[in-house]
PDB file of C-alpha atoms in Angstrom:
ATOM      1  CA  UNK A   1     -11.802 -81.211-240.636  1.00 49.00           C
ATOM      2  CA  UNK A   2     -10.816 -83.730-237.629  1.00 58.00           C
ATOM      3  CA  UNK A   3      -7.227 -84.217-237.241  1.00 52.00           C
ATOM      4  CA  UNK A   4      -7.577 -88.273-238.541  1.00 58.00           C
ATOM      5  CA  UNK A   5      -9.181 -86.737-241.808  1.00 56.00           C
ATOM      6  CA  UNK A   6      -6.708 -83.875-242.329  1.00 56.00           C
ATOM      7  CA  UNK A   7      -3.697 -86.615-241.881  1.00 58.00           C
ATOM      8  CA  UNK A   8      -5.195 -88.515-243.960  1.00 66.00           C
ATOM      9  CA  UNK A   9      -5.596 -86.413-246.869  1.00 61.00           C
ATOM     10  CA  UNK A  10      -1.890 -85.561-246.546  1.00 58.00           C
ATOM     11  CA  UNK A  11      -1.108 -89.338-246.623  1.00 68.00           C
ATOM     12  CA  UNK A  12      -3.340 -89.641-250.076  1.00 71.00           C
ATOM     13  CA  UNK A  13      -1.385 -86.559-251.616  1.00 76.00           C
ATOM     14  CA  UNK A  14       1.777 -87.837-251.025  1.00 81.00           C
ATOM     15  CA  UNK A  15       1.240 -91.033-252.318  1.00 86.00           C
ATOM     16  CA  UNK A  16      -0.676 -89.526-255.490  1.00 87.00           C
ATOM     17  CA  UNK A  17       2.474 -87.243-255.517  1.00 92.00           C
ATOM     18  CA  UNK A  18       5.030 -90.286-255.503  1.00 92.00           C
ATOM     19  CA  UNK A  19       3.101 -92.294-257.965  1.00 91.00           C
ATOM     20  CA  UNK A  20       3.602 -89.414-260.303  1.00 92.00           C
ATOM     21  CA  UNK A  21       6.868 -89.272-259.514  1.00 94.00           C
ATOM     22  CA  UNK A  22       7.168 -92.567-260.768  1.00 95.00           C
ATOM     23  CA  UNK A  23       5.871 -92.413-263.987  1.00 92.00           C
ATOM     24  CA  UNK A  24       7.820 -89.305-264.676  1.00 93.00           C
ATOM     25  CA  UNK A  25      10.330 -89.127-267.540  1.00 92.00           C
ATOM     26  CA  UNK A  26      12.790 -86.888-265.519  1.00 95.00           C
ATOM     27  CA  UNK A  27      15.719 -88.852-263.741  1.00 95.00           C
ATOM     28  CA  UNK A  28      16.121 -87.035-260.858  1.00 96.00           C
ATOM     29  CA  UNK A  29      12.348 -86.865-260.479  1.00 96.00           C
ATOM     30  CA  UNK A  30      12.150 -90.692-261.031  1.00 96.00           C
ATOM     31  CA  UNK A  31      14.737 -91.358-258.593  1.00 96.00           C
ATOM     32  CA  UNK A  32      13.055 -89.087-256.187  1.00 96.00           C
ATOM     33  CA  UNK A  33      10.031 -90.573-255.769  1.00 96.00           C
ATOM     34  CA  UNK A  34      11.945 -94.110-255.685  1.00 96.00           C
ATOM     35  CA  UNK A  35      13.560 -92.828-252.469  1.00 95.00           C
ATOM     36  CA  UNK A  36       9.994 -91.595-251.425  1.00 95.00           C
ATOM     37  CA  UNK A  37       8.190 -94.822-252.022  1.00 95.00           C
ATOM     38  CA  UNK A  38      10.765 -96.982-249.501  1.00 95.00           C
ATOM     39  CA  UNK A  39       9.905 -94.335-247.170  1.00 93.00           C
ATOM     40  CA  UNK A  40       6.195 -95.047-247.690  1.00 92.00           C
ATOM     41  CA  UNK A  41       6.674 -98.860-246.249  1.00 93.00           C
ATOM     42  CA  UNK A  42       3.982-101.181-247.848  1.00 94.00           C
ATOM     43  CA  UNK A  43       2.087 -98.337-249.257  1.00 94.00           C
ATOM     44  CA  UNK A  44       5.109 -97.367-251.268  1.00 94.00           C
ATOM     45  CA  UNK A  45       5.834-101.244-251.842  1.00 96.00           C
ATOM     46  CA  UNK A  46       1.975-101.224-253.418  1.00 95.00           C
ATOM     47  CA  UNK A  47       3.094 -97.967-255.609  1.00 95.00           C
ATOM     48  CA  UNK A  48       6.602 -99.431-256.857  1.00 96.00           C
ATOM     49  CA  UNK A  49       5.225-103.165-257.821  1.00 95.00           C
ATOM     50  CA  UNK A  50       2.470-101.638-260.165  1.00 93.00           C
ATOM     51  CA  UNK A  51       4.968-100.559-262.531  1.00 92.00           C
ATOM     52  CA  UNK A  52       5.373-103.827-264.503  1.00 87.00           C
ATOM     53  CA  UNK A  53       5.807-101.986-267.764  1.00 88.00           C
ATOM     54  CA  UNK A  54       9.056-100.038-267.028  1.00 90.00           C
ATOM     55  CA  UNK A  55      12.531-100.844-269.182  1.00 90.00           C
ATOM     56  CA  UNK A  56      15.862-100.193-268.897  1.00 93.00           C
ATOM     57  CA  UNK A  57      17.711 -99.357-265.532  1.00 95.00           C
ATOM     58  CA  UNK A  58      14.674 -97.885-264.009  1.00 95.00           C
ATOM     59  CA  UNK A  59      13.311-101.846-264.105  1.00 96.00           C
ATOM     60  CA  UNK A  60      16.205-102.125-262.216  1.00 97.00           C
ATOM     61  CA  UNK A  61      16.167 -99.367-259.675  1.00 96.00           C
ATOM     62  CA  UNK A  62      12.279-100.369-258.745  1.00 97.00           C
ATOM     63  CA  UNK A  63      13.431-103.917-258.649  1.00 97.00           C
ATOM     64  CA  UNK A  64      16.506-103.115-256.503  1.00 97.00           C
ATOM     65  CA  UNK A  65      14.664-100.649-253.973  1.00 97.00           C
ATOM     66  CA  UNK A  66      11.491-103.490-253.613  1.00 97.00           C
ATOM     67  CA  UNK A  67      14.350-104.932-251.539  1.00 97.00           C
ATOM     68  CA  UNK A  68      14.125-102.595-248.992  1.00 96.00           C
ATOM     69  CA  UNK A  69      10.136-102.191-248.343  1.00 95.00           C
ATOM     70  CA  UNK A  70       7.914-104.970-246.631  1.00 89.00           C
ATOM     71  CA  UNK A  71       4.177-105.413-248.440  1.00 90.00           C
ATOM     72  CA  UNK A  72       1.989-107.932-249.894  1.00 89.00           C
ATOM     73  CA  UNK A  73       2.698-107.148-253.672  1.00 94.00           C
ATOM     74  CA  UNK A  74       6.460-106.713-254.247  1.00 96.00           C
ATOM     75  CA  UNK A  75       7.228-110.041-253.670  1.00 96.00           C
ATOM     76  CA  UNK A  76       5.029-111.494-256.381  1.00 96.00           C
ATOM     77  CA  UNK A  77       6.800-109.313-258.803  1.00 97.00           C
ATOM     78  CA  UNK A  78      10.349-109.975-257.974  1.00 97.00           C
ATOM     79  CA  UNK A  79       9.585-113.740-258.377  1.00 97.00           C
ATOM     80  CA  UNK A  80       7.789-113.057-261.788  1.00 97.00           C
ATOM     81  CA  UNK A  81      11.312-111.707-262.615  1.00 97.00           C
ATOM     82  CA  UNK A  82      13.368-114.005-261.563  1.00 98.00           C
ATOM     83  CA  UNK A  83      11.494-116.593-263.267  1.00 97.00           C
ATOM     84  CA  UNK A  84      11.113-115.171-266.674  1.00 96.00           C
ATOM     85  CA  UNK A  85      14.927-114.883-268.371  1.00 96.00           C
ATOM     86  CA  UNK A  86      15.516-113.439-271.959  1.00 94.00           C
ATOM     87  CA  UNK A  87      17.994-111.224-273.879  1.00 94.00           C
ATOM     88  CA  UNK A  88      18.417-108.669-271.510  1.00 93.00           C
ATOM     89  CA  UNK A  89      17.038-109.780-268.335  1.00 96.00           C
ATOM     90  CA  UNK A  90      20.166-110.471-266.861  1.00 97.00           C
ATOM     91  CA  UNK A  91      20.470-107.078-264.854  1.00 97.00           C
ATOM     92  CA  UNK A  92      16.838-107.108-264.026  1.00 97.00           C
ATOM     93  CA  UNK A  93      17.076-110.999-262.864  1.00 98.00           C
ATOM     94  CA  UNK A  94      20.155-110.217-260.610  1.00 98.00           C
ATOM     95  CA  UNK A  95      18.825-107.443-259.089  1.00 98.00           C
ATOM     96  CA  UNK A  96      15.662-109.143-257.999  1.00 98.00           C
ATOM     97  CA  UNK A  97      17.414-112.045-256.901  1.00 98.00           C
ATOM     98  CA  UNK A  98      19.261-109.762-254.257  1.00 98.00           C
ATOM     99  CA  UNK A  99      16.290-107.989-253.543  1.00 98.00           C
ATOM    100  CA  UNK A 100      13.853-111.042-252.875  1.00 98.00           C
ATOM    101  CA  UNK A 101      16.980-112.694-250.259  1.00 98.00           C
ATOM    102  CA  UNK A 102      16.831-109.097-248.651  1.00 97.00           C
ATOM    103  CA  UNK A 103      13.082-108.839-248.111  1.00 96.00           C
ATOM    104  CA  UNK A 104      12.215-112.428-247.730  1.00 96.00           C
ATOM    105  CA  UNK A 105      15.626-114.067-246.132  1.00 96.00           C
ATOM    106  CA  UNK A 106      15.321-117.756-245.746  1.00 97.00           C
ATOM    107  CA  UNK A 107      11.457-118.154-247.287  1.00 97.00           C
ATOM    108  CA  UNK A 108      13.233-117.110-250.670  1.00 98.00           C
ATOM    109  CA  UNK A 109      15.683-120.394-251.003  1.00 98.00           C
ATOM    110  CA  UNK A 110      12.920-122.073-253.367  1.00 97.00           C
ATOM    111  CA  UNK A 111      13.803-119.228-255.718  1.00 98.00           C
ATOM    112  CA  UNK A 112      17.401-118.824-255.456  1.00 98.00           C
ATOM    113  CA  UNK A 113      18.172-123.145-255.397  1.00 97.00           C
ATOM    114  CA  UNK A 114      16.048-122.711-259.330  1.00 97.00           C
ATOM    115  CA  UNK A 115      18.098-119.758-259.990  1.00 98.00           C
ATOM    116  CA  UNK A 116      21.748-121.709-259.408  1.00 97.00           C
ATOM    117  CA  UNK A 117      22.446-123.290-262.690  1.00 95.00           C
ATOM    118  CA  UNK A 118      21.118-121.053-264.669  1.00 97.00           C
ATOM    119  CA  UNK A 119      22.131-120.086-267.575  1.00 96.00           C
ATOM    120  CA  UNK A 120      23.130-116.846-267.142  1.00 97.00           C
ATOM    121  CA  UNK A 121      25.782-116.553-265.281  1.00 95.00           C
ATOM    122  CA  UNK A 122      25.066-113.512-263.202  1.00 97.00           C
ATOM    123  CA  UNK A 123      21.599-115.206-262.408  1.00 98.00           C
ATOM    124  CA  UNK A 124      24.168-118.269-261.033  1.00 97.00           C
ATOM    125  CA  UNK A 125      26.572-115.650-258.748  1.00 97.00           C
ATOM    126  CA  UNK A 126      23.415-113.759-257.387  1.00 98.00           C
ATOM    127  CA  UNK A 127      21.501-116.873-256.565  1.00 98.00           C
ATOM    128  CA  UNK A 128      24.849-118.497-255.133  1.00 98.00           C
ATOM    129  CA  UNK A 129      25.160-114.857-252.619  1.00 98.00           C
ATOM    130  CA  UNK A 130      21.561-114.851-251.279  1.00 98.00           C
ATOM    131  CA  UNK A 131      22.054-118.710-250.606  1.00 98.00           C
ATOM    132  CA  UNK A 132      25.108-117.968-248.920  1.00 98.00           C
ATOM    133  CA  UNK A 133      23.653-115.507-246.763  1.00 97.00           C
ATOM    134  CA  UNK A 134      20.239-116.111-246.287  1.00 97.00           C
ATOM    135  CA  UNK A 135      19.258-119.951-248.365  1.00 97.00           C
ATOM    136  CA  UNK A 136      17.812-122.809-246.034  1.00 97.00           C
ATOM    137  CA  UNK A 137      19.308-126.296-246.586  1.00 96.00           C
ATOM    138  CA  UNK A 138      17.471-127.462-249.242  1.00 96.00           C
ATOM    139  CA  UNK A 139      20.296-126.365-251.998  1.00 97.00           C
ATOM    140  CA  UNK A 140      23.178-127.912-250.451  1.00 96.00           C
ATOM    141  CA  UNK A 141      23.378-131.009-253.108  1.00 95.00           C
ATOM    142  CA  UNK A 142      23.258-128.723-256.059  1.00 97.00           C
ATOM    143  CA  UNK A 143      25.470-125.859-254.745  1.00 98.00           C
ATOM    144  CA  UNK A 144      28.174-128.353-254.485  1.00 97.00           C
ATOM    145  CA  UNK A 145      28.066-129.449-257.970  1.00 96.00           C
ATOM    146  CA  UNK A 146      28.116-125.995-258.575  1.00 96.00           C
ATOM    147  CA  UNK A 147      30.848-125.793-256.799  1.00 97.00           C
ATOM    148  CA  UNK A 148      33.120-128.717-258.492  1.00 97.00           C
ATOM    149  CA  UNK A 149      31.939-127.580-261.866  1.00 95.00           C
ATOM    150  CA  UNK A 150      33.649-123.518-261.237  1.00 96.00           C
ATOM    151  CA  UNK A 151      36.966-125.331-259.607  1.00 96.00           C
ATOM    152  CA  UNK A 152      36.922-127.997-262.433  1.00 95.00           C
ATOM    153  CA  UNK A 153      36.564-124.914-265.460  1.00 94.00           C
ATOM    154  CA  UNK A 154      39.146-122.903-264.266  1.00 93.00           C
ATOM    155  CA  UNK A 155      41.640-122.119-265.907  1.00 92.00           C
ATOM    156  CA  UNK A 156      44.882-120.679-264.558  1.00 88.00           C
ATOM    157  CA  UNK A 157      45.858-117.455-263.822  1.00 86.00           C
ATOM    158  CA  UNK A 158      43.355-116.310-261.735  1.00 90.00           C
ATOM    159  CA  UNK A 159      42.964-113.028-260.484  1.00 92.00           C
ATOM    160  CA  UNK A 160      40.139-111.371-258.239  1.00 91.00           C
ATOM    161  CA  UNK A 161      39.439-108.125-256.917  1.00 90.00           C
ATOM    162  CA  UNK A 162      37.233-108.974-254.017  1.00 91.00           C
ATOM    163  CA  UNK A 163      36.419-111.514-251.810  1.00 91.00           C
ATOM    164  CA  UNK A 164      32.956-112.280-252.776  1.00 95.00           C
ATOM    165  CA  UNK A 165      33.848-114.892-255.408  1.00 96.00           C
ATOM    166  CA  UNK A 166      31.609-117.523-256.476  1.00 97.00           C
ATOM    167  CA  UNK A 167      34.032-120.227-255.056  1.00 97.00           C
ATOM    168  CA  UNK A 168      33.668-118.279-251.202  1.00 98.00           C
ATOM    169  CA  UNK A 169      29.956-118.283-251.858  1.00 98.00           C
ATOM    170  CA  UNK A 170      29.719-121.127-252.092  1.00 98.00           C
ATOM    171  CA  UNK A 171      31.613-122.429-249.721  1.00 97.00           C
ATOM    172  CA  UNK A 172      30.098-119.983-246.940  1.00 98.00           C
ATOM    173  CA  UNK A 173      26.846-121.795-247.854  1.00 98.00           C
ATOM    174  CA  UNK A 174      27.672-125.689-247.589  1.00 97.00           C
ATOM    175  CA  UNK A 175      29.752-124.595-243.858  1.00 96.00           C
ATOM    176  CA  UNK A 176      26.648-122.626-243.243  1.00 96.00           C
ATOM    177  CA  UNK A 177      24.805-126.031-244.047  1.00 95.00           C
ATOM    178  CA  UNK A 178      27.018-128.489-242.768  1.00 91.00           C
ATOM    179  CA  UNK A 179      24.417-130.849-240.348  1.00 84.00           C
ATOM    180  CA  UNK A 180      27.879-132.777-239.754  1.00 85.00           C
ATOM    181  CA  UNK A 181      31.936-133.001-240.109  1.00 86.00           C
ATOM    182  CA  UNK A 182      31.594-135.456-242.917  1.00 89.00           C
ATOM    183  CA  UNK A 183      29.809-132.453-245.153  1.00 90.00           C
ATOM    184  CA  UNK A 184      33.055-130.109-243.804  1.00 91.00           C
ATOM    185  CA  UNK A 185      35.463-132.521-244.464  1.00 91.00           C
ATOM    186  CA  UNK A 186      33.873-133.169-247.988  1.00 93.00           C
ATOM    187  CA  UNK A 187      34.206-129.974-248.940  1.00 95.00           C
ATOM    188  CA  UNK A 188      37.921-129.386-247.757  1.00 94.00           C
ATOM    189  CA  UNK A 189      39.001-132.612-249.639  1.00 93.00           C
ATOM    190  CA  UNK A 190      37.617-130.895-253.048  1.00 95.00           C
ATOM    191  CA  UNK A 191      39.453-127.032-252.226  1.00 96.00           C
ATOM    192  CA  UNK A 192      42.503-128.652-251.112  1.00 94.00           C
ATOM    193  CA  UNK A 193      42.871-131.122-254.611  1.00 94.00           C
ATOM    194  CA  UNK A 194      42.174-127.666-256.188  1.00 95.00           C
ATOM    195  CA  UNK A 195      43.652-125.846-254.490  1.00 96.00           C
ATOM    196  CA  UNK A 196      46.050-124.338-256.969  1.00 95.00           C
ATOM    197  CA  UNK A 197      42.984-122.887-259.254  1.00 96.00           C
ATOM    198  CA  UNK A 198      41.912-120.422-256.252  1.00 96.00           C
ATOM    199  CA  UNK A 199      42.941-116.868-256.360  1.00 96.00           C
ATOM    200  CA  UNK A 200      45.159-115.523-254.225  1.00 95.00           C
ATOM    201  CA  UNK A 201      41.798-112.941-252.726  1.00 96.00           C
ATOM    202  CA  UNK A 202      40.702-116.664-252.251  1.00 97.00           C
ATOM    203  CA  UNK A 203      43.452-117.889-250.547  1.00 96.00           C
ATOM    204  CA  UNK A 204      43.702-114.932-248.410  1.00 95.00           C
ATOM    205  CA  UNK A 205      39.822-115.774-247.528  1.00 97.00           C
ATOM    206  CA  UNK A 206      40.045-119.324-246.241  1.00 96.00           C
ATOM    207  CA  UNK A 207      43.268-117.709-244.408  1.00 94.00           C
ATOM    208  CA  UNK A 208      41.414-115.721-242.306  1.00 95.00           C
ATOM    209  CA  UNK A 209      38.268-117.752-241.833  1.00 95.00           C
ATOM    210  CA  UNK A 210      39.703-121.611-242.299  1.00 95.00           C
ATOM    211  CA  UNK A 211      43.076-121.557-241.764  1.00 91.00           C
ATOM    212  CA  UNK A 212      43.762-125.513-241.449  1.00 90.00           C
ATOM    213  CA  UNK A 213      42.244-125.594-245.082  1.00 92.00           C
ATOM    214  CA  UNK A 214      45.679-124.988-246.121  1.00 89.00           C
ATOM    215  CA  UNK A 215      47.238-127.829-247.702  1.00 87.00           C
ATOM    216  CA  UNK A 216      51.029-126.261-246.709  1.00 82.00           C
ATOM    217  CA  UNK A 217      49.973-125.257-243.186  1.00 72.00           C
ATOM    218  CA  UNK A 218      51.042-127.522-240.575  1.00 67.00           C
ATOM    219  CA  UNK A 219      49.087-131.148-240.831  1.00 61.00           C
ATOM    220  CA  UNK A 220      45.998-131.442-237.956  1.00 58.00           C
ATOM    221  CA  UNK A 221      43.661-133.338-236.797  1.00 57.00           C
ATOM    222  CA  UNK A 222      41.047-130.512-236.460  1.00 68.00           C
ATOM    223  CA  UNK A 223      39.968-129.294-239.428  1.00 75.00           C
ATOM    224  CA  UNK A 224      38.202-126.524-237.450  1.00 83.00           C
ATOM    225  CA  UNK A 225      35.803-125.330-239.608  1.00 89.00           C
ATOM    226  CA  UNK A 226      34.482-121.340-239.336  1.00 92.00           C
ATOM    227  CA  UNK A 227      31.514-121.045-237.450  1.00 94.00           C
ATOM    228  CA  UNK A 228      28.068-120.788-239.505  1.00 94.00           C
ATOM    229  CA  UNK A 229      27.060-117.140-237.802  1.00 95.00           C
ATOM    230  CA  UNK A 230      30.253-116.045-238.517  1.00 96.00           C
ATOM    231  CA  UNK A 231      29.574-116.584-242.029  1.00 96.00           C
ATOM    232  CA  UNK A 232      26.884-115.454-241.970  1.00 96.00           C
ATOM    233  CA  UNK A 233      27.497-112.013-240.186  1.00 96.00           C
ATOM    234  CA  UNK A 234      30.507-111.417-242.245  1.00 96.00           C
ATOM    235  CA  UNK A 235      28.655-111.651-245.716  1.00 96.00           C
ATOM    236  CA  UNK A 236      25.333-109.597-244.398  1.00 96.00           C
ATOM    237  CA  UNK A 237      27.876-107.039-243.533  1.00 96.00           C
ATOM    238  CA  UNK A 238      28.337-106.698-247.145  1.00 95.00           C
ATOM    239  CA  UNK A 239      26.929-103.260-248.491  1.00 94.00           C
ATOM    240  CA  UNK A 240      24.718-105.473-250.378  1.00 94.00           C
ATOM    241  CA  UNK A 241      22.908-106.497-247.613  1.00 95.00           C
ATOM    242  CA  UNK A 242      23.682-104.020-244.950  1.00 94.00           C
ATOM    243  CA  UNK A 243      22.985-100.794-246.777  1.00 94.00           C
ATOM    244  CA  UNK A 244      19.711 -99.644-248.523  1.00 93.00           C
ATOM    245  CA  UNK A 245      20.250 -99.985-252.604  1.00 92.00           C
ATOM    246  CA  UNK A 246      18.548 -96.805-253.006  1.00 85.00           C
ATOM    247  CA  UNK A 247      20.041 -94.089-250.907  1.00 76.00           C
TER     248      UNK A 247
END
């Protein structure tokens, strides 16, 4: 058998061997040939997208893990998720929200500017983080409603855990977005009237990346505004973004 035949056949029988693997009702199995199909590139992306009749978290875990192949079918089928919301599609919606900003970066900000007043509210966070990190222009109207309407429904105390709030998101976004320093200075009027209804991970935030946003700190001329690929390389740091969802 030539050498191009005999590879060959050993590329067909691991793919039959993943596709298997994905159908199987064992976990680790299951999440075994997951791993395997990323590895596969477009072949595996081929493999995982077929599988439009799978519930429950492993909907979630082929949905998550079609964020980290390249091929011409996942795509389609993250969209078709995205787009079709339910009783309990949330997890499955958010999940290919992250994944479609991963695999197709900017060409996905159609998708996410529908997805920001949704209903659901995770829908609205994950569609407000891929804009954030990845979403063209086109979304910087509505993400600033979006905006007004979180600061304007808070109510206090407010506590967070982490940094990646939906007020920073969105705020990374429109200074990502900003074509001028009437857009910047826009947005600093409306977190400085509020300023009271941010929490204090918030706070700490705009401390580090927009300090003259302070409405105690010493008054200047200079807003000085963070720079948009700083932004931008501190929230694709993010083990969202930076790490593989199925390791």
């Amino acid at each position: 058998m030539p050498a191009q035949d005999g590879a060959e056949a050993v590329r067909s029988a691991q793919q039959a061997e993943v596709e298997a693997g994905l159908r199987s009702a064992n976990p680790e199995r299951f999440e075994a040939a997951v791993q395997a199909a990323v590895r596969l590139g477009a072949e595996g992306d081929q493999l995982m997208a077929r599988l439009r009749d799978l519930r429950g978290w492993r909907a979630v875990y082929i949905l998550a893990a079609l964020g980290d192949v390249v091929g011409p079918y996942g795509s389609e089928v993250l969209r078709q998720t995205i787009a079709t919301p339910g009783p309990g599609t949330s997890d499955r919606r958010c999940a290919a929200l992250l994944a479609l900003a991963k695999r197709e970066k900017e060409q996905a900000s159609d998708v996410l500017l529908a997805a920001v007043e949704d209903r659901d509210a995770g829908v609205r966070e994950y569609a407000l983080l891929g804009l954030a990190a990845v979403g063209d222009q086109r979304a910087r109207d509505v993400v600033s409603k979006r905006l007004e309407a979180i600061l304007r429904s808070r109510k206090l105390p407010i506590e967070h855990f982490q940094d990646v709030t939906p007020v920073v998101l969105a705020a990374v976004y429109l200074l990502r977005q900003a074509s001028d320093s009437a857009h910047a200075e826009r947005l600093a009027t409306l977190l400085r009237r509020r300023w009271r209804y941010l929490s204090d991970r918030e706070r700490q935030w705009f401390a580090r990346y927009w300090p003259s946003l302070d409405p105690d700190a010493p008054p200047s001329s200079d807003l000085a505004p963070p720079e948009p690929e700083t932004l931008q390389r501190w929230l694709l740091a993010d083990p969202l973004f930076s790490r593989p969802a199925i390791v």
